PDB file of C-alpha atoms in Angstrom:
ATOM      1  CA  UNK A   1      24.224  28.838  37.473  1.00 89.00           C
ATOM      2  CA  UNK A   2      22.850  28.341  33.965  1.00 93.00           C
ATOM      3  CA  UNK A   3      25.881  26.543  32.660  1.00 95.00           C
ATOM      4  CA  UNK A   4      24.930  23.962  34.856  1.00 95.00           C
ATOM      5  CA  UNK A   5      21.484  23.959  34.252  1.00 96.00           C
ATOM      6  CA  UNK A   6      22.688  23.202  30.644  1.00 97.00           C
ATOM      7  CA  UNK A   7      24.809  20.530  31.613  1.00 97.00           C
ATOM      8  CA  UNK A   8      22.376  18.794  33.838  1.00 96.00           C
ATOM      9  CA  UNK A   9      19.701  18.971  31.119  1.00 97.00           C
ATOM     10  CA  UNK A  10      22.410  17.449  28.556  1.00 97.00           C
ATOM     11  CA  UNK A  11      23.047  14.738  31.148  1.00 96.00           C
ATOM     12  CA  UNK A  12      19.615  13.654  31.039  1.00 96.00           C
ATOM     13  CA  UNK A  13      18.981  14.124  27.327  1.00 96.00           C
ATOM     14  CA  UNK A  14      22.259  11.497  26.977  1.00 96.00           C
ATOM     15  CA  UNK A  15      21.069   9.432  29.679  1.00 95.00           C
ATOM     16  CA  UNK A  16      16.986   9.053  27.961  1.00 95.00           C
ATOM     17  CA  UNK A  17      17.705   9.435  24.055  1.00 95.00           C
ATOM     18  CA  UNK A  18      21.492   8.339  23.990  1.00 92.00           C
ATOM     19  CA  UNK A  19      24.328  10.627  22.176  1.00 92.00           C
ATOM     20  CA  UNK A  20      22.441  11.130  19.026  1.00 92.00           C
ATOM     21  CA  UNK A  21      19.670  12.839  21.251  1.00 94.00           C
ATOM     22  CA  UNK A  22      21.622  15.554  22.363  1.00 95.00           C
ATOM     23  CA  UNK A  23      21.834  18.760  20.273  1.00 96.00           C
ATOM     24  CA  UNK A  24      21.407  22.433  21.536  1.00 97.00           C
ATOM     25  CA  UNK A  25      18.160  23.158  20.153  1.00 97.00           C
ATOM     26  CA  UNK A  26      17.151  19.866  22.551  1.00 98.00           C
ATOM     27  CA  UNK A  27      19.374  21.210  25.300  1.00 98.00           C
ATOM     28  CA  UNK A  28      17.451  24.290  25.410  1.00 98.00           C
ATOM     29  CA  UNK A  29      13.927  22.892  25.461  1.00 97.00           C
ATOM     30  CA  UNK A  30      15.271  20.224  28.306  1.00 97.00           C
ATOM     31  CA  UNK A  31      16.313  23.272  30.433  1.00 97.00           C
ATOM     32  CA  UNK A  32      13.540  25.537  29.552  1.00 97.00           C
ATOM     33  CA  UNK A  33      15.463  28.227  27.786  1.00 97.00           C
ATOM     34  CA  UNK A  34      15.343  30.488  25.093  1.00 96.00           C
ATOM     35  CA  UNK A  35      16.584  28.884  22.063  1.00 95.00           C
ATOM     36  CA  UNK A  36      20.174  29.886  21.030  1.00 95.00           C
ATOM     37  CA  UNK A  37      21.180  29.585  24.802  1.00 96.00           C
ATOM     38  CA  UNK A  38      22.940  26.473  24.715  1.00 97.00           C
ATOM     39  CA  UNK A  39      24.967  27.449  21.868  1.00 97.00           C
ATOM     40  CA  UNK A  40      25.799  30.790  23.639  1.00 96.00           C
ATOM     41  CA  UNK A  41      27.433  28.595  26.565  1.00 97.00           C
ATOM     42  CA  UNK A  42      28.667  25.254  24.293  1.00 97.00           C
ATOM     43  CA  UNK A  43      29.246  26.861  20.393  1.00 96.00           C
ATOM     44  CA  UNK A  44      29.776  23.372  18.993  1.00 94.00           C
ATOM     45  CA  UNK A  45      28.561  20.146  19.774  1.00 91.00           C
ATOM     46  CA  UNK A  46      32.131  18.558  20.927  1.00 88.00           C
ATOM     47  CA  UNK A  47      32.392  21.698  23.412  1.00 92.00           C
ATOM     48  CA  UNK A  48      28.290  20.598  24.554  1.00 94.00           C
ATOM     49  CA  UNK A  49      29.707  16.831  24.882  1.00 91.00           C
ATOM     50  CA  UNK A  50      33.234  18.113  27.038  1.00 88.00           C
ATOM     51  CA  UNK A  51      30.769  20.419  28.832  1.00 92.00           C
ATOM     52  CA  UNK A  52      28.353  17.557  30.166  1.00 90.00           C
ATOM     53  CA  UNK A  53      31.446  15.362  30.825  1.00 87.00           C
ATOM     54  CA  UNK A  54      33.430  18.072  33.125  1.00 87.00           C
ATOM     55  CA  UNK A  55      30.326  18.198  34.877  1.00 91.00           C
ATOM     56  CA  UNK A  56      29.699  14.166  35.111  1.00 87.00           C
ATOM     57  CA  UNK A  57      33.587  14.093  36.580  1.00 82.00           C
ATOM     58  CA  UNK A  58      33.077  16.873  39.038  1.00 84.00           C
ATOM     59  CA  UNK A  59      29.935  15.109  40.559  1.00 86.00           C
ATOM     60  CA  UNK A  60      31.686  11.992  40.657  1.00 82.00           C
ATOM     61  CA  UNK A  61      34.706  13.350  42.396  1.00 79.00           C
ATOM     62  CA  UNK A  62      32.746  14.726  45.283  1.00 81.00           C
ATOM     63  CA  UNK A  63      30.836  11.760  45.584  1.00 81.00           C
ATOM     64  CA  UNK A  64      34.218   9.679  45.660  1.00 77.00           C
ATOM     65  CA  UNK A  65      35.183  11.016  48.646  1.00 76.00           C
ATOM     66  CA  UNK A  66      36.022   8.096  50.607  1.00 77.00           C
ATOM     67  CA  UNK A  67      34.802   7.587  55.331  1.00 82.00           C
ATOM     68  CA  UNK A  68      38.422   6.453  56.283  1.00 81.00           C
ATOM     69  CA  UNK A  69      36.547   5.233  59.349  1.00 88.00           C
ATOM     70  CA  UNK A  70      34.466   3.318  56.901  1.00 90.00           C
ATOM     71  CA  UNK A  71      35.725   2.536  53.336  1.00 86.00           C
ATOM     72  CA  UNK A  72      33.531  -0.466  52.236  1.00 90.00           C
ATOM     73  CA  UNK A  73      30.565   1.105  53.459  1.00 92.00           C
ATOM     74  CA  UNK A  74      31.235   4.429  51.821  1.00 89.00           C
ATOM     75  CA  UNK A  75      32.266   2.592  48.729  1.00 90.00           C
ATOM     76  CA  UNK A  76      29.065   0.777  48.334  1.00 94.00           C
ATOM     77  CA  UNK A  77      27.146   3.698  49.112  1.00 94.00           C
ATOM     78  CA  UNK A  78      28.246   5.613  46.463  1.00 91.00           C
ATOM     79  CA  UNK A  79      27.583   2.841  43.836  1.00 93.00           C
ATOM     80  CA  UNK A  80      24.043   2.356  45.255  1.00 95.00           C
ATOM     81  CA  UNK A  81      23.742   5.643  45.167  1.00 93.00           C
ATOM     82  CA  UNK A  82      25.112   5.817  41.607  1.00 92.00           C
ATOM     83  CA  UNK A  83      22.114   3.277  41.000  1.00 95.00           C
ATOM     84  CA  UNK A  84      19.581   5.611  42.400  1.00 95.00           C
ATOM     85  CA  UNK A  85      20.852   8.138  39.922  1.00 92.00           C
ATOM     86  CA  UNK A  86      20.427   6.153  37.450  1.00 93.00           C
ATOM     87  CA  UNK A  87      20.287   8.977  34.201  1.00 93.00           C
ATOM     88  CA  UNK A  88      23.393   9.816  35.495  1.00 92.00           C
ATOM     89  CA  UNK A  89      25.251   6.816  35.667  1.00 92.00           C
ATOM     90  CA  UNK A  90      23.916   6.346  31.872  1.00 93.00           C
ATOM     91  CA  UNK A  91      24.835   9.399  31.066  1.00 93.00           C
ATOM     92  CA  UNK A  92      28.629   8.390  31.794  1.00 88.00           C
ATOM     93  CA  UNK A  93      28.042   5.454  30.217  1.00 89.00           C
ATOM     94  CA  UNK A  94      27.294   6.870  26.830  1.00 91.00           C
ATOM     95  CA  UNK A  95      30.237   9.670  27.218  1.00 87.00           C
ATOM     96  CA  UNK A  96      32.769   6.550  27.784  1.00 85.00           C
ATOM     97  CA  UNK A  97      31.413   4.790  24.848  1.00 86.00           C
ATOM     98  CA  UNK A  98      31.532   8.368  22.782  1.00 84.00           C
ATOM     99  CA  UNK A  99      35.141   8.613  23.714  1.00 83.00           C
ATOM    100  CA  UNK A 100      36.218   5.730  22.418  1.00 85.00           C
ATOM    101  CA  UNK A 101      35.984   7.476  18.964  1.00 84.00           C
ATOM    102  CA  UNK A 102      36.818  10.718  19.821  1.00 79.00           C
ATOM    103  CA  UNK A 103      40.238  10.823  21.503  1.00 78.00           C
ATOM    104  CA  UNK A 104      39.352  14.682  22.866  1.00 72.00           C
ATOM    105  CA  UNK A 105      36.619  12.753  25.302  1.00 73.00           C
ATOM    106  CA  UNK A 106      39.059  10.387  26.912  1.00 72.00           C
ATOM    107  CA  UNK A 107      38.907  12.374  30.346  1.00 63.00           C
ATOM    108  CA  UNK A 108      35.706  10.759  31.115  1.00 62.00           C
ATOM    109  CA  UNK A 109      37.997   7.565  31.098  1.00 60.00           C
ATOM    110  CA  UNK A 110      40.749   9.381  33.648  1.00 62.00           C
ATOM    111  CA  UNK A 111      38.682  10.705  36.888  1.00 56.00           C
ATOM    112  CA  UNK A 112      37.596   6.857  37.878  1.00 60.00           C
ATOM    113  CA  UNK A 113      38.729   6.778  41.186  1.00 68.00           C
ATOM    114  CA  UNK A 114      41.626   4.654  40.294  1.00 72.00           C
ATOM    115  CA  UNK A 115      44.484   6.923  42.478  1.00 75.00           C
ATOM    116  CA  UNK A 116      41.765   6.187  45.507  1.00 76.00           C
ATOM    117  CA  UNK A 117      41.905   2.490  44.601  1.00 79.00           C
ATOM    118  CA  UNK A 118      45.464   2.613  44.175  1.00 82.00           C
ATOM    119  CA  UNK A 119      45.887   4.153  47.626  1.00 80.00           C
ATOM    120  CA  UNK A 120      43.745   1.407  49.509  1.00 78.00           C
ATOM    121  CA  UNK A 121      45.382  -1.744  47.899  1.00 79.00           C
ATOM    122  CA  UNK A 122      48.750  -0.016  49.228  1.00 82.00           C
ATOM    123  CA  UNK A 123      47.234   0.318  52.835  1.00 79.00           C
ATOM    124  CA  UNK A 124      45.568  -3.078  52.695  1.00 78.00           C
ATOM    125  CA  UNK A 125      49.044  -4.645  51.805  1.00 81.00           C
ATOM    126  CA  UNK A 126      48.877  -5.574  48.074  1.00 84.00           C
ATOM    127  CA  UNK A 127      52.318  -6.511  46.730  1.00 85.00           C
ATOM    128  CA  UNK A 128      51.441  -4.155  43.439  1.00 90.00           C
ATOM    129  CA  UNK A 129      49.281  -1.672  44.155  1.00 88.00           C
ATOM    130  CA  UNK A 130      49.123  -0.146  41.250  1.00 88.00           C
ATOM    131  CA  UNK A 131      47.809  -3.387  39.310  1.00 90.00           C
ATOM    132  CA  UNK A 132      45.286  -4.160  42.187  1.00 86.00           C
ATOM    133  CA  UNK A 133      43.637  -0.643  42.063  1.00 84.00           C
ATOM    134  CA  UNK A 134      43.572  -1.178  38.560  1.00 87.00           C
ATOM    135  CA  UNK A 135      41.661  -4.304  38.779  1.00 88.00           C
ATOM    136  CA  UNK A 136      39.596  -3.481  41.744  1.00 87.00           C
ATOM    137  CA  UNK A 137      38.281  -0.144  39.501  1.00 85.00           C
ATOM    138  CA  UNK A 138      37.841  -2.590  36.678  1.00 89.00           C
ATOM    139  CA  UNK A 139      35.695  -4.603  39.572  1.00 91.00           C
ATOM    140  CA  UNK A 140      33.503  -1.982  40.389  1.00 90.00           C
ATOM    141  CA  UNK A 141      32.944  -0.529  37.144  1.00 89.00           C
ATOM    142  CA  UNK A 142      31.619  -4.112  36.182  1.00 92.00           C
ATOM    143  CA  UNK A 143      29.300  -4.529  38.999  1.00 93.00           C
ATOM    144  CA  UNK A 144      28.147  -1.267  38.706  1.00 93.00           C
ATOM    145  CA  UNK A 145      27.440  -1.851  35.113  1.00 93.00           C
ATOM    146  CA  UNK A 146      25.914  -5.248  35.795  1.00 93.00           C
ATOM    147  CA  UNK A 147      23.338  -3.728  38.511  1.00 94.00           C
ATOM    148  CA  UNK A 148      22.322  -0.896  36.250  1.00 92.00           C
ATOM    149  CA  UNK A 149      21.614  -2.660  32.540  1.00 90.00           C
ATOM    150  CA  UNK A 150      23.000  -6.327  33.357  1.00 86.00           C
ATOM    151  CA  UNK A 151      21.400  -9.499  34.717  1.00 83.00           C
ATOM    152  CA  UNK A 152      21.554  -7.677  38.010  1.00 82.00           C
ATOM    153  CA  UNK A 153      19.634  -4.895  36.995  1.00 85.00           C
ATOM    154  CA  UNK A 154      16.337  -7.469  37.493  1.00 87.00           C
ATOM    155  CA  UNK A 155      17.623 -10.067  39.474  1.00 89.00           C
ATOM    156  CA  UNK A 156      19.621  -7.312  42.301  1.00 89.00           C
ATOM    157  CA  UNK A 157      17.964  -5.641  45.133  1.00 95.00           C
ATOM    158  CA  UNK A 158      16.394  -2.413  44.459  1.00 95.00           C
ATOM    159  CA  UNK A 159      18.662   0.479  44.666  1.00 96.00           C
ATOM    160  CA  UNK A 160      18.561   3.176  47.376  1.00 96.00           C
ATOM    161  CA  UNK A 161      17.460   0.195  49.993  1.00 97.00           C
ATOM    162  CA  UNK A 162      19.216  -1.189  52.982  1.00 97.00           C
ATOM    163  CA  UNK A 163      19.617  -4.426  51.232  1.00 97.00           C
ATOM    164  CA  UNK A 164      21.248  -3.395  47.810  1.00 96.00           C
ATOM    165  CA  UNK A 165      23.684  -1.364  50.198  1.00 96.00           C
ATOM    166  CA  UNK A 166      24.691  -4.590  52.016  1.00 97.00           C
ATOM    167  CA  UNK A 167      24.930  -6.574  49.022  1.00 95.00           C
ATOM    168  CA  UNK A 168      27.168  -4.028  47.023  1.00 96.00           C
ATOM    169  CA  UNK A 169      28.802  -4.127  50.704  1.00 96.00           C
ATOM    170  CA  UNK A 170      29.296  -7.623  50.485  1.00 95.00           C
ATOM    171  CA  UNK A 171      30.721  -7.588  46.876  1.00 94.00           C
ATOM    172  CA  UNK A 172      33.092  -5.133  47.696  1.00 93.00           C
ATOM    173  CA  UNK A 173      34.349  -6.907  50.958  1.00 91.00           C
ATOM    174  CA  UNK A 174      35.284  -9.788  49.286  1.00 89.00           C
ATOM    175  CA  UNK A 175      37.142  -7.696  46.503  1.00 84.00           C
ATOM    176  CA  UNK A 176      39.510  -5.920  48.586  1.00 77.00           C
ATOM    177  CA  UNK A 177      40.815  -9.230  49.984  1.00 73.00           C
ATOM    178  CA  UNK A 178      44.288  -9.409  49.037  1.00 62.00           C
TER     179      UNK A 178
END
């Protein structure tokens, strides 16, 4: 589908040359089109920006999707694998940032998988759920963010290995306690 072909290009552009890199002219050379077919899909650059978002939150809700048979395992799976993909991630990153001056953006702030964390501190016996998913979202936004461009990013195991799985396992473990 060529509206995702645009999006994924935008992604990248975002997640190499930051928001100030993307523009449709860019766009189309990313994807390999004929100029003018970004701005056939996107007409502005705010509908471009909502465009790569939707398609940042629809990723991430499929790859949110939680093994009830095992939860900490699937949950640091995803963020390795969120590592792995790392123009992605940074992609995200940059749309969050972008939001927080332009109020239109703010959905990239909504699809974290807070209801999921929410859900699991109710199951795992937290006296206020709510609060705890809250925090434990807060928790692994910040170690994802600290593995990708923080101290962990050089000091971490190397993503997509058995070992950066088991650490992010281990991290995670010790977060849900209640």
């Amino acid at each position: 589908m060529r509206k995702d072909l645009i999006t994924d290009a935008a992604i990248q552009l975002v997640a190499e040359q930051g928001m100030r890199g993307l523009t449709h002219r860019a766009v189309d050379r990313r994807a390999g089109l004929p100029e003018g077919s970004t701005s056939a899909y996107f007409r502005t650059r705010k509908a471009l920006v909502e465009g790569f978002v939707e398609r940042l939150a629809a990723q991430e809700r499929i790859d949110t999707a939680l093994d009830p048979a095992d939860v900490v395992g699937s949950i640091a799976r995803t963020l390795d694998s969120w590592l792995v993909e790392r123009n992605r991630t940074l992609a995200r990153y940059a749309a969050m940032l972008e939001a927080t001056h332009h109020p239109e953006l703010r959905s990239i702030l909504v699809h974290s998988p807070r209801e999921q964390a929410t859900a699991l501190a109710k199951a795992l016996g937290h006296e206020d759920p709510e609060r705890s998913g809250a925090h434990f979202t807060a928790f692994l936004e910040g170690l994802l963010f600290y593995r990708l461009v923080g101290g962990g990013s050089t000091t971490g195991p190397a993503p997509g290995t058995e070992e950066s799985v088991a650490d992010l396992r281990a991290a995670v473990e010790k977060a849900l306690r209640p």
